[in-house]
Amino acid sequence: MNAKPSLPIHARPKAPSRLKHGLTVVIILLLLWGSAVQTESTIGELVAGIPNMLDLLREMFPPKWSYINNITDAMLETIRMALVGTTLGALGAIPVALLCASNLTRSGWIYYPVRFLLNLVRTIPDLLLAALFVAIFGLGPLPGIFALAVFSMGLIAKLTYEALETIDHGPLEAMTSVGANPLQRISYAVIPQIQAHFASYVLYTFEINVRAAAILGLVGAGGIGHYYEVTLGFLEYDKTSVIIIFTLAIVLVIDYVSMKLREKLL
C-alpha cells in the first residue's frame, strides 16, 4: 500500500520587523513635521486660539430659533438646486461613462482623451465652478445649478465607467452574435447590469450636492449660503448656529432616506 503524498505546507507570511515599523513611524513624523513647518502651523498657535474658539461658541448659543422662518425658503431653494443639478449631471454622465469604458469603446484614441477631459473637470472645485458661472450668468440659483451639474457629471461618470469595466461580457457577446447594433447591446446587455449601481451613485451624489449647495451662496450662487455670508458678516453668530443646525437636520434626513434607497437597490 502506497503512502499518501503529503500536502504542500504553505509558509506563513513573515510579520513586519520592528525596524520596518520604526522607519514607518519616523517617515510619518517627518512628513507631519515638514507639512507643519511649510504651512507655518504650530501647536502654540492652536493653544493660543482656543480662548477665541470658546468665545465664538458662547456667542453661538443659545441659537436664535425665530430666525428659522427667514431661512426656510432659502433651504428649499438649496434642495431644489441640488436636485436639478444632480439630475442634469446624471444625464450628462451617461454618454461620458460609455465613452470612457475601455471594454465598450475599444479605441484608445477615444477613451483616453475623454478620460483626460473628465479628470480635468473633476479637478475644478464646485465653489470655483459656481464663481465662474456667477461671472457668466450673474447672481442667483442658476449658476449654482450649473456648478452642481458639472460636478455631478464628473463624479457620476467616473464611478459609472469604473463599474462598466467590471460587467459580465457574456450578454454582450450573445447580443453581438445575433447581430445586435451598439444601441441594442447597450440597452439589453449593459444597462440591466449597471442600472442599480448608477442609481446608487446618483443618490450618493445628491447627498454631496445638498452639502455643497449650502455654501455656494457665499459666491452669489443662491441658496442658504447667502445667509451664512450675511450673518457671519454682521457677527450674528446666534443666527449662524440656527442655519448650521437646520442644514445638519436636512442633511441627516437626506442621508438616511438615501441610504435606505441604496440598500434596496444594491
PDB file of C-alpha atoms in Angstrom:
ATOM      1  CA  MET A   1       0.000   0.000   0.000  1.00  0.00           C
ATOM      2  CA  ASN A   2       1.453   3.302  -1.135  1.00  0.00           C
ATOM      3  CA  ALA A   3       1.633   6.160   1.316  1.00  0.00           C
ATOM      4  CA  LYS A   4      -0.496   9.181   0.530  1.00  0.00           C
ATOM      5  CA  PRO A   5       1.509  12.101  -0.878  1.00  0.00           C
ATOM      6  CA  SER A   6       1.940  14.785   1.685  1.00  0.00           C
ATOM      7  CA  LEU A   7       0.169  18.109   1.028  1.00  0.00           C
ATOM      8  CA  PRO A   8       2.390  21.131   0.432  1.00  0.00           C
ATOM      9  CA  ILE A   9       2.810  23.185   3.530  1.00  0.00           C
ATOM     10  CA  HIS A  10       2.500  26.912   2.858  1.00  0.00           C
ATOM     11  CA  ALA A  11       4.907  29.005   4.791  1.00  0.00           C
ATOM     12  CA  ARG A  12       3.304  31.643   6.995  1.00  0.00           C
ATOM     13  CA  PRO A  13       3.941  35.190   5.877  1.00  0.00           C
ATOM     14  CA  LYS A  14       6.535  36.874   7.990  1.00  0.00           C
ATOM     15  CA  ALA A  15       5.396  39.613  10.283  1.00  0.00           C
ATOM     16  CA  PRO A  16       6.897  43.054   9.569  1.00  0.00           C
ATOM     17  CA  SER A  17      10.049  43.602  11.582  1.00  0.00           C
ATOM     18  CA  ARG A  18      10.325  46.184  14.343  1.00  0.00           C
ATOM     19  CA  LEU A  19      12.769  48.096  12.151  1.00  0.00           C
ATOM     20  CA  LYS A  20      10.089  48.442   9.449  1.00  0.00           C
ATOM     21  CA  HIS A  21       7.535  49.676  11.987  1.00  0.00           C
ATOM     22  CA  GLY A  22      10.067  52.131  13.380  1.00  0.00           C
ATOM     23  CA  LEU A  23      11.005  53.509   9.962  1.00  0.00           C
ATOM     24  CA  THR A  24       7.326  53.917   9.068  1.00  0.00           C
ATOM     25  CA  VAL A  25       6.689  55.938  12.222  1.00  0.00           C
ATOM     26  CA  VAL A  26       9.773  58.095  11.585  1.00  0.00           C
ATOM     27  CA  ILE A  27       8.735  58.817   7.982  1.00  0.00           C
ATOM     28  CA  ILE A  28       5.182  59.755   9.049  1.00  0.00           C
ATOM     29  CA  LEU A  29       6.505  62.057  11.783  1.00  0.00           C
ATOM     30  CA  LEU A  30       8.918  63.699   9.335  1.00  0.00           C
ATOM     31  CA  LEU A  31       6.079  64.279   6.844  1.00  0.00           C
ATOM     32  CA  LEU A  32       3.889  65.793   9.569  1.00  0.00           C
ATOM     33  CA  TRP A  33       6.734  67.999  10.815  1.00  0.00           C
ATOM     34  CA  GLY A  34       7.630  69.141   7.294  1.00  0.00           C
ATOM     35  CA  SER A  35       3.983  69.933   6.469  1.00  0.00           C
ATOM     36  CA  ALA A  36       3.548  71.890   9.716  1.00  0.00           C
ATOM     37  CA  VAL A  37       6.721  73.915   9.054  1.00  0.00           C
ATOM     38  CA  GLN A  38       5.781  74.690   5.445  1.00  0.00           C
ATOM     39  CA  THR A  39       2.249  75.770   6.411  1.00  0.00           C
ATOM     40  CA  GLU A  40       3.538  77.684   9.458  1.00  0.00           C
ATOM     41  CA  SER A  41       1.146  75.791  11.747  1.00  0.00           C
ATOM     42  CA  THR A  42       2.291  75.285  15.292  1.00  0.00           C
ATOM     43  CA  ILE A  43       0.763  73.762  18.402  1.00  0.00           C
ATOM     44  CA  GLY A  44       1.398  77.089  20.161  1.00  0.00           C
ATOM     45  CA  GLU A  45      -0.922  78.886  17.733  1.00  0.00           C
ATOM     46  CA  LEU A  46      -3.565  76.203  18.249  1.00  0.00           C
ATOM     47  CA  VAL A  47      -3.400  76.603  22.028  1.00  0.00           C
ATOM     48  CA  ALA A  48      -3.455  80.409  21.725  1.00  0.00           C
ATOM     49  CA  GLY A  49      -6.600  80.203  19.563  1.00  0.00           C
ATOM     50  CA  ILE A  50      -8.607  78.032  21.973  1.00  0.00           C
ATOM     51  CA  PRO A  51      -9.976  81.002  24.027  1.00  0.00           C
ATOM     52  CA  ASN A  52     -11.210  82.635  20.788  1.00  0.00           C
ATOM     53  CA  MET A  53     -12.895  79.371  19.790  1.00  0.00           C
ATOM     54  CA  LEU A  54     -14.656  79.196  23.157  1.00  0.00           C
ATOM     55  CA  ASP A  55     -15.780  82.835  22.828  1.00  0.00           C
ATOM     56  CA  LEU A  56     -17.234  82.050  19.398  1.00  0.00           C
ATOM     57  CA  LEU A  57     -19.119  79.037  20.741  1.00  0.00           C
ATOM     58  CA  ARG A  58     -20.523  81.134  23.611  1.00  0.00           C
ATOM     59  CA  GLU A  59     -21.803  83.705  21.106  1.00  0.00           C
ATOM     60  CA  MET A  60     -23.448  80.972  19.005  1.00  0.00           C
ATOM     61  CA  PHE A  61     -25.541  79.680  21.905  1.00  0.00           C
ATOM     62  CA  PRO A  62     -28.385  79.850  22.534  1.00  0.00           C
ATOM     63  CA  PRO A  63     -29.410  79.822  18.859  1.00  0.00           C
ATOM     64  CA  LYS A  64     -31.969  82.403  17.759  1.00  0.00           C
ATOM     65  CA  TRP A  65     -34.687  79.908  16.790  1.00  0.00           C
ATOM     66  CA  SER A  66     -37.061  82.556  15.449  1.00  0.00           C
ATOM     67  CA  TYR A  67     -34.609  83.096  12.566  1.00  0.00           C
ATOM     68  CA  ILE A  68     -35.594  79.736  11.086  1.00  0.00           C
ATOM     69  CA  ASN A  69     -38.652  81.385   9.495  1.00  0.00           C
ATOM     70  CA  ASN A  70     -36.322  83.629   7.477  1.00  0.00           C
ATOM     71  CA  ILE A  71     -34.255  80.783   6.009  1.00  0.00           C
ATOM     72  CA  THR A  72     -36.866  78.122   5.215  1.00  0.00           C
ATOM     73  CA  ASP A  73     -37.358  79.321   1.632  1.00  0.00           C
ATOM     74  CA  ALA A  74     -33.597  79.532   1.068  1.00  0.00           C
ATOM     75  CA  MET A  75     -33.160  75.975   2.367  1.00  0.00           C
ATOM     76  CA  LEU A  76     -35.854  74.717  -0.012  1.00  0.00           C
ATOM     77  CA  GLU A  77     -34.084  76.548  -2.826  1.00  0.00           C
ATOM     78  CA  THR A  78     -30.837  74.799  -1.850  1.00  0.00           C
ATOM     79  CA  ILE A  79     -32.513  71.385  -2.045  1.00  0.00           C
ATOM     80  CA  ARG A  80     -34.065  72.240  -5.411  1.00  0.00           C
ATOM     81  CA  MET A  81     -30.663  73.357  -6.733  1.00  0.00           C
ATOM     82  CA  ALA A  82     -29.117  70.062  -5.641  1.00  0.00           C
ATOM     83  CA  LEU A  83     -31.978  68.073  -7.182  1.00  0.00           C
ATOM     84  CA  VAL A  84     -31.861  69.800 -10.577  1.00  0.00           C
ATOM     85  CA  GLY A  85     -28.068  69.924 -10.689  1.00  0.00           C
ATOM     86  CA  THR A  86     -27.747  66.223  -9.836  1.00  0.00           C
ATOM     87  CA  THR A  87     -30.325  65.255 -12.476  1.00  0.00           C
ATOM     88  CA  LEU A  88     -28.593  67.262 -15.216  1.00  0.00           C
ATOM     89  CA  GLY A  89     -25.219  65.872 -14.187  1.00  0.00           C
ATOM     90  CA  ALA A  90     -26.510  62.276 -14.178  1.00  0.00           C
ATOM     91  CA  LEU A  91     -27.921  62.666 -17.693  1.00  0.00           C
ATOM     92  CA  GLY A  92     -24.630  64.088 -18.937  1.00  0.00           C
ATOM     93  CA  ALA A  93     -22.635  61.351 -17.209  1.00  0.00           C
ATOM     94  CA  ILE A  94     -24.243  58.515 -19.202  1.00  0.00           C
ATOM     95  CA  PRO A  95     -22.578  59.155 -22.611  1.00  0.00           C
ATOM     96  CA  VAL A  96     -19.321  60.234 -20.939  1.00  0.00           C
ATOM     97  CA  ALA A  97     -19.131  56.991 -18.929  1.00  0.00           C
ATOM     98  CA  LEU A  98     -19.837  54.890 -22.028  1.00  0.00           C
ATOM     99  CA  LEU A  99     -17.035  56.660 -23.927  1.00  0.00           C
ATOM    100  CA  CYS A 100     -14.612  56.210 -21.004  1.00  0.00           C
ATOM    101  CA  ALA A 101     -15.207  52.450 -20.560  1.00  0.00           C
ATOM    102  CA  SER A 102     -12.430  50.611 -22.414  1.00  0.00           C
ATOM    103  CA  ASN A 103     -14.487  47.402 -22.772  1.00  0.00           C
ATOM    104  CA  LEU A 104     -17.260  49.282 -24.622  1.00  0.00           C
ATOM    105  CA  THR A 105     -15.213  51.895 -26.506  1.00  0.00           C
ATOM    106  CA  ARG A 106     -12.379  49.852 -27.936  1.00  0.00           C
ATOM    107  CA  SER A 107     -10.321  52.685 -29.401  1.00  0.00           C
ATOM    108  CA  GLY A 108      -7.784  54.228 -27.055  1.00  0.00           C
ATOM    109  CA  TRP A 109      -7.890  57.331 -29.257  1.00  0.00           C
ATOM    110  CA  ILE A 110     -11.385  57.923 -27.877  1.00  0.00           C
ATOM    111  CA  TYR A 111     -11.466  56.801 -24.259  1.00  0.00           C
ATOM    112  CA  TYR A 112      -8.062  58.210 -23.212  1.00  0.00           C
ATOM    113  CA  PRO A 113      -8.841  61.817 -24.319  1.00  0.00           C
ATOM    114  CA  VAL A 114     -12.348  61.594 -22.806  1.00  0.00           C
ATOM    115  CA  ARG A 115     -10.900  60.337 -19.527  1.00  0.00           C
ATOM    116  CA  PHE A 116      -8.393  63.196 -19.574  1.00  0.00           C
ATOM    117  CA  LEU A 117     -11.187  65.748 -20.010  1.00  0.00           C
ATOM    118  CA  LEU A 118     -13.184  64.044 -17.268  1.00  0.00           C
ATOM    119  CA  ASN A 119     -10.228  64.253 -14.872  1.00  0.00           C
ATOM    120  CA  LEU A 120      -9.776  67.900 -15.837  1.00  0.00           C
ATOM    121  CA  VAL A 121     -13.398  68.644 -14.933  1.00  0.00           C
ATOM    122  CA  ARG A 122     -13.077  66.781 -11.638  1.00  0.00           C
ATOM    123  CA  THR A 123     -10.058  68.863 -10.578  1.00  0.00           C
ATOM    124  CA  ILE A 124     -12.120  72.090 -10.501  1.00  0.00           C
ATOM    125  CA  PRO A 125     -13.751  72.650  -7.068  1.00  0.00           C
ATOM    126  CA  ASP A 126     -17.504  73.220  -7.076  1.00  0.00           C
ATOM    127  CA  LEU A 127     -17.054  76.597  -5.356  1.00  0.00           C
ATOM    128  CA  LEU A 128     -14.769  77.769  -8.167  1.00  0.00           C
ATOM    129  CA  LEU A 129     -17.241  76.457 -10.747  1.00  0.00           C
ATOM    130  CA  ALA A 130     -20.008  78.447  -9.058  1.00  0.00           C
ATOM    131  CA  ALA A 131     -17.863  81.610  -9.096  1.00  0.00           C
ATOM    132  CA  LEU A 132     -17.182  81.126 -12.810  1.00  0.00           C
ATOM    133  CA  PHE A 133     -20.862  80.616 -13.613  1.00  0.00           C
ATOM    134  CA  VAL A 134     -21.796  83.653 -11.492  1.00  0.00           C
ATOM    135  CA  ALA A 135     -19.428  85.696 -13.649  1.00  0.00           C
ATOM    136  CA  ILE A 136     -21.200  84.346 -16.752  1.00  0.00           C
ATOM    137  CA  PHE A 137     -24.878  84.279 -15.731  1.00  0.00           C
ATOM    138  CA  GLY A 138     -24.975  86.695 -12.791  1.00  0.00           C
ATOM    139  CA  LEU A 139     -26.228  86.186  -9.240  1.00  0.00           C
ATOM    140  CA  GLY A 140     -28.937  83.628  -8.393  1.00  0.00           C
ATOM    141  CA  PRO A 141     -29.544  79.890  -8.219  1.00  0.00           C
ATOM    142  CA  LEU A 142     -28.866  79.241 -11.936  1.00  0.00           C
ATOM    143  CA  PRO A 143     -25.036  79.421 -11.592  1.00  0.00           C
ATOM    144  CA  GLY A 144     -25.269  77.094  -8.598  1.00  0.00           C
ATOM    145  CA  ILE A 145     -27.316  74.581 -10.581  1.00  0.00           C
ATOM    146  CA  PHE A 146     -24.781  74.595 -13.428  1.00  0.00           C
ATOM    147  CA  ALA A 147     -21.887  74.222 -10.988  1.00  0.00           C
ATOM    148  CA  LEU A 148     -23.548  71.245  -9.316  1.00  0.00           C
ATOM    149  CA  ALA A 149     -24.410  69.724 -12.707  1.00  0.00           C
ATOM    150  CA  VAL A 150     -20.778  69.834 -13.860  1.00  0.00           C
ATOM    151  CA  PHE A 151     -19.547  68.479 -10.524  1.00  0.00           C
ATOM    152  CA  SER A 152     -22.163  65.694 -10.589  1.00  0.00           C
ATOM    153  CA  MET A 153     -21.323  64.744 -14.168  1.00  0.00           C
ATOM    154  CA  GLY A 154     -17.652  64.331 -13.289  1.00  0.00           C
ATOM    155  CA  LEU A 155     -18.285  62.249 -10.186  1.00  0.00           C
ATOM    156  CA  ILE A 156     -21.046  60.002 -11.565  1.00  0.00           C
ATOM    157  CA  ALA A 157     -19.234  59.400 -14.864  1.00  0.00           C
ATOM    158  CA  LYS A 158     -16.056  58.395 -13.020  1.00  0.00           C
ATOM    159  CA  LEU A 159     -17.855  55.903 -10.744  1.00  0.00           C
ATOM    160  CA  THR A 160     -20.024  54.560 -13.561  1.00  0.00           C
ATOM    161  CA  TYR A 161     -17.302  53.875 -16.111  1.00  0.00           C
ATOM    162  CA  GLU A 162     -15.275  52.004 -13.478  1.00  0.00           C
ATOM    163  CA  ALA A 163     -18.357  49.864 -12.798  1.00  0.00           C
ATOM    164  CA  LEU A 164     -18.945  49.396 -16.539  1.00  0.00           C
ATOM    165  CA  GLU A 165     -15.481  47.880 -16.943  1.00  0.00           C
ATOM    166  CA  THR A 166     -16.393  45.113 -14.482  1.00  0.00           C
ATOM    167  CA  ILE A 167     -19.644  43.936 -16.124  1.00  0.00           C
ATOM    168  CA  ASP A 168     -20.123  40.375 -17.408  1.00  0.00           C
ATOM    169  CA  HIS A 169     -19.201  40.171 -21.122  1.00  0.00           C
ATOM    170  CA  GLY A 170     -21.405  37.121 -21.748  1.00  0.00           C
ATOM    171  CA  PRO A 171     -24.590  39.086 -22.567  1.00  0.00           C
ATOM    172  CA  LEU A 172     -22.582  41.446 -24.794  1.00  0.00           C
ATOM    173  CA  GLU A 173     -21.112  38.543 -26.789  1.00  0.00           C
ATOM    174  CA  ALA A 174     -24.550  36.935 -27.108  1.00  0.00           C
ATOM    175  CA  MET A 175     -26.068  40.165 -28.435  1.00  0.00           C
ATOM    176  CA  THR A 176     -23.177  40.599 -30.862  1.00  0.00           C
ATOM    177  CA  SER A 177     -23.549  37.022 -32.157  1.00  0.00           C
ATOM    178  CA  VAL A 178     -27.184  37.666 -33.141  1.00  0.00           C
ATOM    179  CA  GLY A 179     -26.286  40.861 -34.993  1.00  0.00           C
ATOM    180  CA  ALA A 180     -27.418  43.468 -32.457  1.00  0.00           C
ATOM    181  CA  ASN A 181     -26.319  47.047 -33.113  1.00  0.00           C
ATOM    182  CA  PRO A 182     -24.431  49.113 -30.479  1.00  0.00           C
ATOM    183  CA  LEU A 183     -27.608  50.761 -29.158  1.00  0.00           C
ATOM    184  CA  GLN A 184     -29.303  47.379 -28.700  1.00  0.00           C
ATOM    185  CA  ARG A 185     -26.217  45.971 -26.948  1.00  0.00           C
ATOM    186  CA  ILE A 186     -26.203  48.880 -24.517  1.00  0.00           C
ATOM    187  CA  SER A 187     -29.959  48.680 -23.925  1.00  0.00           C
ATOM    188  CA  TYR A 188     -30.218  44.930 -23.324  1.00  0.00           C
ATOM    189  CA  ALA A 189     -26.725  43.828 -22.210  1.00  0.00           C
ATOM    190  CA  VAL A 190     -25.203  46.822 -20.397  1.00  0.00           C
ATOM    191  CA  ILE A 191     -27.997  48.806 -18.742  1.00  0.00           C
ATOM    192  CA  PRO A 192     -29.568  45.837 -16.882  1.00  0.00           C
ATOM    193  CA  GLN A 193     -26.183  45.128 -15.282  1.00  0.00           C
ATOM    194  CA  ILE A 194     -25.376  48.693 -14.294  1.00  0.00           C
ATOM    195  CA  GLN A 195     -28.692  50.409 -13.553  1.00  0.00           C
ATOM    196  CA  ALA A 196     -28.736  49.665  -9.804  1.00  0.00           C
ATOM    197  CA  HIS A 197     -25.173  50.928  -9.352  1.00  0.00           C
ATOM    198  CA  PHE A 198     -25.916  54.014 -11.430  1.00  0.00           C
ATOM    199  CA  ALA A 199     -28.962  54.864  -9.315  1.00  0.00           C
ATOM    200  CA  SER A 200     -26.888  54.384  -6.170  1.00  0.00           C
ATOM    201  CA  TYR A 201     -24.191  56.754  -7.478  1.00  0.00           C
ATOM    202  CA  VAL A 202     -26.815  59.371  -8.317  1.00  0.00           C
ATOM    203  CA  LEU A 203     -28.280  59.221  -4.806  1.00  0.00           C
ATOM    204  CA  TYR A 204     -24.810  59.438  -3.282  1.00  0.00           C
ATOM    205  CA  THR A 205     -24.009  62.487  -5.431  1.00  0.00           C
ATOM    206  CA  PHE A 206     -27.300  64.112  -4.409  1.00  0.00           C
ATOM    207  CA  GLU A 207     -26.258  63.796  -0.755  1.00  0.00           C
ATOM    208  CA  ILE A 208     -22.952  65.516  -1.514  1.00  0.00           C
ATOM    209  CA  ASN A 209     -24.644  68.222  -3.577  1.00  0.00           C
ATOM    210  CA  VAL A 210     -27.005  69.222  -0.761  1.00  0.00           C
ATOM    211  CA  ARG A 211     -23.961  69.929   1.413  1.00  0.00           C
ATOM    212  CA  ALA A 212     -22.146  71.676  -1.439  1.00  0.00           C
ATOM    213  CA  ALA A 213     -25.191  73.772  -2.384  1.00  0.00           C
ATOM    214  CA  ALA A 214     -25.327  75.092   1.184  1.00  0.00           C
ATOM    215  CA  ILE A 215     -22.099  77.066   0.671  1.00  0.00           C
ATOM    216  CA  LEU A 216     -22.419  78.085  -2.986  1.00  0.00           C
ATOM    217  CA  GLY A 217     -24.305  81.175  -1.849  1.00  0.00           C
ATOM    218  CA  LEU A 218     -21.015  82.506  -0.469  1.00  0.00           C
ATOM    219  CA  VAL A 219     -20.060  83.381  -4.061  1.00  0.00           C
ATOM    220  CA  GLY A 220     -23.547  84.569  -5.010  1.00  0.00           C
ATOM    221  CA  ALA A 221     -24.916  81.294  -6.401  1.00  0.00           C
ATOM    222  CA  GLY A 222     -28.144  81.309  -4.379  1.00  0.00           C
ATOM    223  CA  GLY A 223     -29.392  79.025  -1.642  1.00  0.00           C
ATOM    224  CA  ILE A 224     -28.792  79.062   2.100  1.00  0.00           C
ATOM    225  CA  GLY A 225     -25.145  80.038   1.639  1.00  0.00           C
ATOM    226  CA  HIS A 226     -26.168  83.694   1.203  1.00  0.00           C
ATOM    227  CA  TYR A 227     -27.454  83.701   4.789  1.00  0.00           C
ATOM    228  CA  TYR A 228     -24.148  82.293   6.026  1.00  0.00           C
ATOM    229  CA  GLU A 229     -22.412  85.266   4.432  1.00  0.00           C
ATOM    230  CA  VAL A 230     -24.867  87.791   5.856  1.00  0.00           C
ATOM    231  CA  THR A 231     -24.916  86.501   9.441  1.00  0.00           C
ATOM    232  CA  LEU A 232     -21.162  85.985   9.609  1.00  0.00           C
ATOM    233  CA  GLY A 233     -20.560  89.432   8.103  1.00  0.00           C
ATOM    234  CA  PHE A 234     -22.714  91.090  10.788  1.00  0.00           C
ATOM    235  CA  LEU A 235     -21.243  88.881  13.549  1.00  0.00           C
ATOM    236  CA  GLU A 236     -24.720  87.428  14.287  1.00  0.00           C
ATOM    237  CA  TYR A 237     -23.430  84.062  15.401  1.00  0.00           C
ATOM    238  CA  ASP A 238     -26.684  83.062  17.156  1.00  0.00           C
ATOM    239  CA  LYS A 239     -28.353  83.169  13.720  1.00  0.00           C
ATOM    240  CA  THR A 240     -25.446  81.326  12.104  1.00  0.00           C
ATOM    241  CA  SER A 241     -25.864  78.487  14.587  1.00  0.00           C
ATOM    242  CA  VAL A 242     -29.549  78.178  13.559  1.00  0.00           C
ATOM    243  CA  ILE A 243     -28.506  77.852   9.907  1.00  0.00           C
ATOM    244  CA  ILE A 244     -25.897  75.205  10.807  1.00  0.00           C
ATOM    245  CA  ILE A 245     -28.372  73.169  12.884  1.00  0.00           C
ATOM    246  CA  PHE A 246     -31.073  73.444  10.201  1.00  0.00           C
ATOM    247  CA  THR A 247     -28.616  72.367   7.474  1.00  0.00           C
ATOM    248  CA  LEU A 248     -27.424  69.465   9.623  1.00  0.00           C
ATOM    249  CA  ALA A 249     -31.001  68.263  10.174  1.00  0.00           C
ATOM    250  CA  ILE A 250     -31.776  68.377   6.444  1.00  0.00           C
ATOM    251  CA  VAL A 251     -28.548  66.564   5.547  1.00  0.00           C
ATOM    252  CA  LEU A 252     -29.199  63.839   8.132  1.00  0.00           C
ATOM    253  CA  VAL A 253     -32.718  63.244   6.813  1.00  0.00           C
ATOM    254  CA  ILE A 254     -31.487  63.068   3.201  1.00  0.00           C
ATOM    255  CA  ASP A 255     -28.602  60.793   4.215  1.00  0.00           C
ATOM    256  CA  TYR A 256     -30.998  58.392   5.943  1.00  0.00           C
ATOM    257  CA  VAL A 257     -33.511  58.270   3.101  1.00  0.00           C
ATOM    258  CA  SER A 258     -30.750  57.930   0.506  1.00  0.00           C
ATOM    259  CA  MET A 259     -29.052  55.146   2.473  1.00  0.00           C
ATOM    260  CA  LYS A 260     -32.313  53.170   2.704  1.00  0.00           C
ATOM    261  CA  LEU A 261     -32.949  53.598  -1.025  1.00  0.00           C
ATOM    262  CA  ARG A 262     -29.418  52.447  -1.883  1.00  0.00           C
ATOM    263  CA  GLU A 263     -29.835  49.411   0.364  1.00  0.00           C
ATOM    264  CA  LYS A 264     -32.939  48.484  -1.628  1.00  0.00           C
ATOM    265  CA  LEU A 265     -31.172  48.959  -4.958  1.00  0.00           C
ATOM    266  CA  LEU A 266     -27.962  47.018  -4.257  1.00  0.00           C
TER     267      LEU A 266
END
